[in-house]
C-alpha cells in the first residue's frame, strides 16, 4: 500500500510539473510572437486587450505607465521613431507566470522619439525585461538597459571617447602623420576656417581631401614650421570638443614668426570628426604676412 501511494504521488507531481511547463512554454511563445510583431512588423494594434491585461503596467520612473492606451503611446515612440529595426530575443525563460527576456534592439533614428527630432543616428543596445503574465496575457513589464549608452548613440549625451579621439588627432598632426589625421575625419566632414583667415576662401571644405588640398597643403607650403602648442581639450555637450591652443609658426616668404591664440570646435559622430570650426586672431596672422 505504501508503494502504491508513493507511486501515485510521483505521478501526480509529474503531471503537475508537466502542466506548469506547458503553461510557461505557452506564455513564452505568445509573448515572443507578440513583441516580434509589434516591434519588427510595426503592428502597434497588437497592444490590445487580447494580448495585454487592461491594467498592463510598465514599471517606470518617476511614474509607472498604466493601461493599454498609455502603454501603446509609449511604445509608439520606438515603432515610429526608428526605421531598419531589428528586435531580437537573445534568450528567454520563465517560471510560473514570470518571464525573463534578454533582448537586442537595433535601428536608425529617423522619426520623432519622445519629442526628439530625427538624428539619423544608428542605435544598437541590449537589455533585460522582467515580465509578469496574468491569465495568458501580458500584465507587467520592467526594462533594464544602459540608458547612458543609448543616449550617447542618439547623440543626446556625448561619448566619453570624444576627447581621446581629438587628442589622438592632434598627436598625429604634431608627428606629421597627416594620413592618420585625415582618417579621423568623416567622409563628409564640414570644415570651416575662421572668417578673415586666408584659408577661409574655400569655406566650407567638404571631405578630408578638400581639407588636405585647401588647408593642410597650403599651410605646409607657406611655413617653415607650423606648430600647435599649449593644447587644452574641453568636453562639451552634443558630442562636441573645444580645443584651446596657440599657433606657433614661421612664414617662408618673409621669415616672420607668430604666436597666436586659437580655438577649435570639433563635432564628432560614431568615432569620426564630422565638423570643424576654427577661431583665431586673424589680425595677428595678417600682420605677420605683411612684414
Short mmCIF file of C-alpha atoms in Angstrom, two decimals:
data_model
loop_
_atom_site.label_atom_id
_atom_site.label_comp_id
_atom_site.label_asym_id
_atom_site.label_seq_id
_atom_site.Cartn_x
_atom_site.Cartn_y
_atom_site.Cartn_z
CA UNK A 1 0.00 0.00 0.00
CA UNK A 2 2.84 2.42 0.85
CA UNK A 3 4.48 1.79 -2.51
CA UNK A 4 1.16 2.39 -4.28
CA UNK A 5 0.69 5.73 -2.52
CA UNK A 6 4.28 6.73 -3.32
CA UNK A 7 3.79 5.89 -6.97
CA UNK A 8 0.54 7.84 -7.07
CA UNK A 9 2.23 10.93 -5.58
CA UNK A 10 5.08 10.75 -8.11
CA UNK A 11 2.62 10.53 -10.99
CA UNK A 12 0.62 13.44 -9.56
CA UNK A 13 3.75 15.57 -9.11
CA UNK A 14 4.98 14.72 -12.61
CA UNK A 15 1.62 15.65 -14.08
CA UNK A 16 1.55 18.96 -12.21
CA UNK A 17 5.11 19.80 -13.35
CA UNK A 18 4.24 18.94 -16.94
CA UNK A 19 1.21 21.22 -16.83
CA UNK A 20 3.29 24.04 -15.36
CA UNK A 21 5.98 23.59 -18.03
CA UNK A 22 3.34 23.63 -20.75
CA UNK A 23 1.89 26.84 -19.30
CA UNK A 24 5.31 28.52 -19.22
CA UNK A 25 6.06 27.43 -22.78
CA UNK A 26 2.69 28.76 -23.95
CA UNK A 27 3.28 32.09 -22.22
CA UNK A 28 6.75 32.42 -23.74
CA UNK A 29 5.53 31.55 -27.23
CA UNK A 30 2.70 34.08 -27.02
CA UNK A 31 4.95 36.76 -25.51
CA UNK A 32 7.80 36.45 -28.03
CA UNK A 33 5.48 36.35 -31.04
CA UNK A 34 3.50 39.36 -29.83
CA UNK A 35 6.57 41.55 -29.35
CA UNK A 36 8.15 40.37 -32.59
CA UNK A 37 5.05 41.50 -34.47
CA UNK A 38 4.78 44.79 -32.58
CA UNK A 39 8.38 45.94 -32.99
CA UNK A 40 9.68 44.23 -36.13
CA UNK A 41 6.41 44.43 -38.06
CA UNK A 42 5.38 47.79 -36.58
CA UNK A 43 1.96 46.43 -35.60
CA UNK A 44 1.04 48.66 -32.66
CA UNK A 45 -2.57 47.50 -32.81
CA UNK A 46 -1.46 44.26 -31.18
CA UNK A 47 -1.18 46.23 -27.96
CA UNK A 48 -4.80 45.44 -27.16
CA UNK A 49 -6.91 43.63 -24.56
CA UNK A 50 -6.41 40.33 -26.37
CA UNK A 51 -2.68 40.27 -25.66
CA UNK A 52 -2.38 42.62 -22.70
CA UNK A 53 -4.19 42.89 -19.40
CA UNK A 54 -6.33 46.04 -19.20
CA UNK A 55 -4.14 47.22 -16.32
CA UNK A 56 -0.87 46.49 -18.11
CA UNK A 57 1.88 48.24 -16.14
CA UNK A 58 5.29 49.38 -17.30
CA UNK A 59 7.45 50.00 -14.25
CA UNK A 60 8.95 53.39 -14.97
CA UNK A 61 10.47 56.38 -13.20
CA UNK A 62 9.25 58.79 -11.95
CA UNK A 63 5.79 57.25 -12.51
CA UNK A 64 4.59 53.90 -13.80
CA UNK A 65 2.79 53.74 -17.14
CA UNK A 66 -0.55 52.01 -16.61
CA UNK A 67 -3.27 50.95 -19.04
CA UNK A 68 -3.32 49.81 -22.65
CA UNK A 69 -3.66 53.29 -24.19
CA UNK A 70 -0.71 54.82 -22.33
CA UNK A 71 1.36 51.66 -22.81
CA UNK A 72 0.68 51.79 -26.55
CA UNK A 73 1.52 55.50 -26.72
CA UNK A 74 4.85 54.85 -25.01
CA UNK A 75 5.96 52.13 -27.41
CA UNK A 76 4.76 54.10 -30.44
CA UNK A 77 7.90 56.20 -29.94
CA UNK A 78 10.04 53.16 -30.72
CA UNK A 79 7.89 51.91 -33.60
CA UNK A 80 7.50 55.31 -35.26
CA UNK A 81 10.83 56.80 -34.20
CA UNK A 82 13.08 54.17 -35.78
CA UNK A 83 13.47 52.50 -39.15
CA UNK A 84 15.55 49.49 -40.20
CA UNK A 85 14.51 47.94 -36.90
CA UNK A 86 15.85 44.59 -35.72
CA UNK A 87 14.43 43.41 -32.41
CA UNK A 88 15.67 40.01 -31.32
CA UNK A 89 15.21 37.84 -28.27
CA UNK A 90 18.69 36.74 -27.31
CA UNK A 91 17.33 34.46 -24.58
CA UNK A 92 14.04 33.98 -22.79
CA UNK A 93 12.95 31.71 -19.95
CA UNK A 94 10.24 31.58 -17.32
CA UNK A 95 8.73 30.04 -14.25
CA UNK A 96 5.06 30.12 -13.38
CA UNK A 97 3.69 33.46 -14.55
CA UNK A 98 7.15 35.07 -14.64
CA UNK A 99 9.22 35.57 -17.80
CA UNK A 100 12.72 36.99 -18.20
CA UNK A 101 13.91 38.10 -21.63
CA UNK A 102 17.32 39.24 -22.83
CA UNK A 103 16.74 41.37 -25.92
CA UNK A 104 18.65 43.40 -28.50
CA UNK A 105 17.31 46.45 -30.35
CA UNK A 106 18.90 47.92 -33.49
CA UNK A 107 17.56 50.72 -35.65
CA UNK A 108 18.04 54.14 -37.25
CA UNK A 109 16.54 57.19 -35.56
CA UNK A 110 14.52 58.64 -38.46
CA UNK A 111 11.37 59.87 -36.70
CA UNK A 112 10.12 61.69 -33.65
CA UNK A 113 11.24 59.96 -30.44
CA UNK A 114 9.65 61.36 -27.29
CA UNK A 115 9.74 64.81 -28.88
CA UNK A 116 13.29 64.47 -30.16
CA UNK A 117 13.53 65.06 -33.93
CA UNK A 118 15.33 62.55 -36.13
CA UNK A 119 19.13 62.45 -35.88
CA UNK A 120 19.64 59.58 -38.37
CA UNK A 121 21.90 58.01 -35.76
CA UNK A 122 22.12 54.23 -35.55
CA UNK A 123 21.48 52.57 -32.20
CA UNK A 124 22.42 49.09 -31.06
CA UNK A 125 21.54 48.29 -27.46
CA UNK A 126 20.59 45.29 -25.40
CA UNK A 127 18.75 44.87 -22.15
CA UNK A 128 16.68 42.65 -19.90
CA UNK A 129 12.94 42.77 -19.21
CA UNK A 130 11.13 41.20 -16.26
CA UNK A 131 7.61 40.14 -17.21
CA UNK A 132 4.51 39.07 -15.32
CA UNK A 133 1.71 37.22 -17.12
CA UNK A 134 -1.91 37.00 -15.97
CA UNK A 135 -4.45 34.59 -17.46
CA UNK A 136 -2.32 34.21 -20.57
CA UNK A 137 -1.92 37.97 -21.08
CA UNK A 138 0.99 40.35 -20.52
CA UNK A 139 0.30 42.17 -17.25
CA UNK A 140 3.52 43.86 -16.17
CA UNK A 141 6.96 44.71 -17.58
CA UNK A 142 10.12 46.29 -16.23
CA UNK A 143 13.04 47.11 -18.54
CA UNK A 144 16.72 47.29 -17.61
CA UNK A 145 19.29 48.71 -20.05
CA UNK A 146 22.26 51.08 -20.18
CA UNK A 147 20.40 54.35 -20.77
CA UNK A 148 23.63 56.37 -20.92
CA UNK A 149 24.90 54.32 -23.87
CA UNK A 150 21.50 54.67 -25.56
CA UNK A 151 21.60 58.46 -25.12
CA UNK A 152 25.15 58.58 -26.46
CA UNK A 153 24.16 56.62 -29.54
CA UNK A 154 21.26 59.01 -30.12
CA UNK A 155 23.61 61.95 -29.70
CA UNK A 156 21.83 63.32 -26.63
CA UNK A 157 24.78 62.54 -24.36
CA UNK A 158 28.36 62.94 -25.50
CA UNK A 159 30.52 59.87 -25.98
CA UNK A 160 33.30 59.56 -23.35
CA UNK A 161 35.67 58.66 -26.20
CA UNK A 162 35.39 62.06 -27.90
CA UNK A 163 38.23 63.78 -26.03
CA UNK A 164 40.66 60.92 -26.62
CA UNK A 165 39.74 60.87 -30.32
CA UNK A 166 40.54 64.57 -30.69
CA UNK A 167 43.67 64.19 -28.56
CA UNK A 168 44.95 61.42 -30.85
CA UNK A 169 44.18 63.60 -33.87
CA UNK A 170 46.37 66.42 -32.52
CA UNK A 171 49.16 63.99 -31.62
CA UNK A 172 49.12 62.65 -35.18
CA UNK A 173 49.26 66.21 -36.57
CA UNK A 174 52.22 67.06 -34.33
CA UNK A 175 54.03 63.94 -35.56
CA UNK A 176 53.39 64.91 -39.18
CA UNK A 177 51.14 61.89 -39.64
CA UNK A 178 48.61 63.56 -41.92
CA UNK A 179 47.09 60.27 -43.20
CA UNK A 180 46.03 59.42 -39.63
CA UNK A 181 44.60 62.93 -39.18
CA UNK A 182 42.56 62.56 -42.37
CA UNK A 183 41.43 59.06 -41.36
CA UNK A 184 39.95 60.59 -38.19
CA UNK A 185 37.56 62.63 -40.31
CA UNK A 186 34.16 61.60 -41.62
CA UNK A 187 33.97 61.28 -45.41
CA UNK A 188 31.68 64.33 -45.45
CA UNK A 189 33.31 66.45 -42.74
CA UNK A 190 32.35 70.14 -42.93
CA UNK A 191 35.48 72.21 -42.23
CA UNK A 192 35.41 75.98 -41.73
CA UNK A 193 38.40 78.25 -41.25
CA UNK A 194 37.93 81.47 -39.26
CA UNK A 195 36.46 84.38 -41.21
CA UNK A 196 39.29 86.72 -42.19
CA UNK A 197 41.82 83.90 -42.37
CA UNK A 198 43.40 83.50 -45.83
CA UNK A 199 42.39 79.84 -45.87
CA UNK A 200 38.72 80.73 -45.40
CA UNK A 201 38.50 81.38 -49.15
CA UNK A 202 37.38 77.77 -49.63
CA UNK A 203 34.82 77.57 -46.80
CA UNK A 204 33.25 75.20 -46.24
CA UNK A 205 35.67 72.45 -47.16
CA UNK A 206 33.72 69.22 -47.58
CA UNK A 207 35.56 65.93 -47.05
CA UNK A 208 39.13 65.07 -46.00
CA UNK A 209 40.59 65.55 -49.48
CA UNK A 210 39.28 69.12 -49.65
CA UNK A 211 40.79 69.84 -46.22
CA UNK A 212 44.10 68.35 -47.31
CA UNK A 213 44.37 70.41 -50.51
CA UNK A 214 42.70 73.60 -49.29
CA UNK A 215 44.27 73.86 -45.85
CA UNK A 216 47.00 71.39 -44.93
CA UNK A 217 48.98 71.54 -48.19
CA UNK A 218 48.85 75.35 -48.21
CA UNK A 219 49.97 75.54 -44.58
CA UNK A 220 52.90 73.22 -45.34
CA UNK A 221 53.90 75.14 -48.48
CA UNK A 222 53.83 78.58 -46.83
CA UNK A 223 55.50 77.87 -43.49
CA UNK A 224 58.95 76.77 -42.38
CA UNK A 225 57.17 75.39 -39.34
CA UNK A 226 53.63 75.50 -38.01
CA UNK A 227 53.13 74.02 -34.56
CA UNK A 228 50.07 73.61 -32.38
CA UNK A 229 51.07 74.15 -28.75
CA UNK A 230 49.51 74.50 -25.29
CA UNK A 231 46.56 72.38 -26.36
CA UNK A 232 43.79 72.07 -23.79
CA UNK A 233 40.73 69.92 -24.54
CA UNK A 234 37.29 70.61 -23.07
CA UNK A 235 34.47 68.07 -23.30
CA UNK A 236 31.25 69.77 -24.36
CA UNK A 237 27.66 68.63 -24.80
CA UNK A 238 26.17 67.38 -28.07
CA UNK A 239 29.29 65.35 -28.94
CA UNK A 240 31.48 68.41 -29.26
CA UNK A 241 35.03 69.03 -28.02
CA UNK A 242 36.54 72.51 -27.68
CA UNK A 243 40.31 72.82 -28.05
CA UNK A 244 42.08 75.97 -26.84
CA UNK A 245 45.63 76.29 -28.15
CA UNK A 246 48.26 78.52 -29.75
CA UNK A 247 49.70 78.61 -33.26
CA UNK A 248 53.47 78.90 -33.27
CA UNK A 249 54.81 79.34 -36.80
CA UNK A 250 57.25 80.95 -39.22
CA UNK A 251 56.43 82.09 -42.75
CA UNK A 252 58.78 81.19 -45.61
CA UNK A 253 58.30 84.32 -47.71
CA UNK A 254 59.46 86.88 -45.13
CA UNK A 255 60.67 84.88 -42.13
CA UNK A 256 58.01 86.44 -39.92
CA UNK A 257 57.06 84.47 -36.83
CA UNK A 258 53.83 84.46 -34.88
CA UNK A 259 52.49 83.10 -31.59
CA UNK A 260 48.73 83.33 -31.85
CA UNK A 261 45.85 82.27 -29.63
CA UNK A 262 43.29 79.97 -31.29
CA UNK A 263 40.36 77.69 -30.59
CA UNK A 264 38.91 74.73 -32.48
CA UNK A 265 35.38 73.40 -32.07
CA UNK A 266 35.08 69.76 -33.12
CA UNK A 267 31.84 67.83 -33.62
CA UNK A 268 32.04 64.05 -33.58
CA UNK A 269 29.82 61.16 -34.52
CA UNK A 270 30.46 57.41 -34.49
CA UNK A 271 34.14 57.90 -33.73
CA UNK A 272 34.77 60.40 -36.55
CA UNK A 273 35.04 64.19 -36.79
CA UNK A 274 32.05 65.44 -38.78
CA UNK A 275 32.58 69.20 -38.36
CA UNK A 276 35.37 71.66 -37.53
CA UNK A 277 35.20 75.38 -36.81
CA UNK A 278 38.35 77.47 -36.32
CA UNK A 279 38.57 80.63 -34.22
CA UNK A 280 41.85 82.56 -34.34
CA UNK A 281 43.36 86.05 -34.04
CA UNK A 282 43.32 86.69 -37.80
CA UNK A 283 44.71 90.23 -37.32
CA UNK A 284 47.94 88.86 -35.89
CA UNK A 285 48.24 86.34 -38.72
CA UNK A 286 47.62 89.08 -41.31
CA UNK A 287 50.24 91.35 -39.75
CA UNK A 288 52.82 88.56 -39.94
CA UNK A 289 52.12 88.17 -43.67
CA UNK A 290 52.58 91.93 -44.26
CA UNK A 291 56.03 92.13 -42.65
#
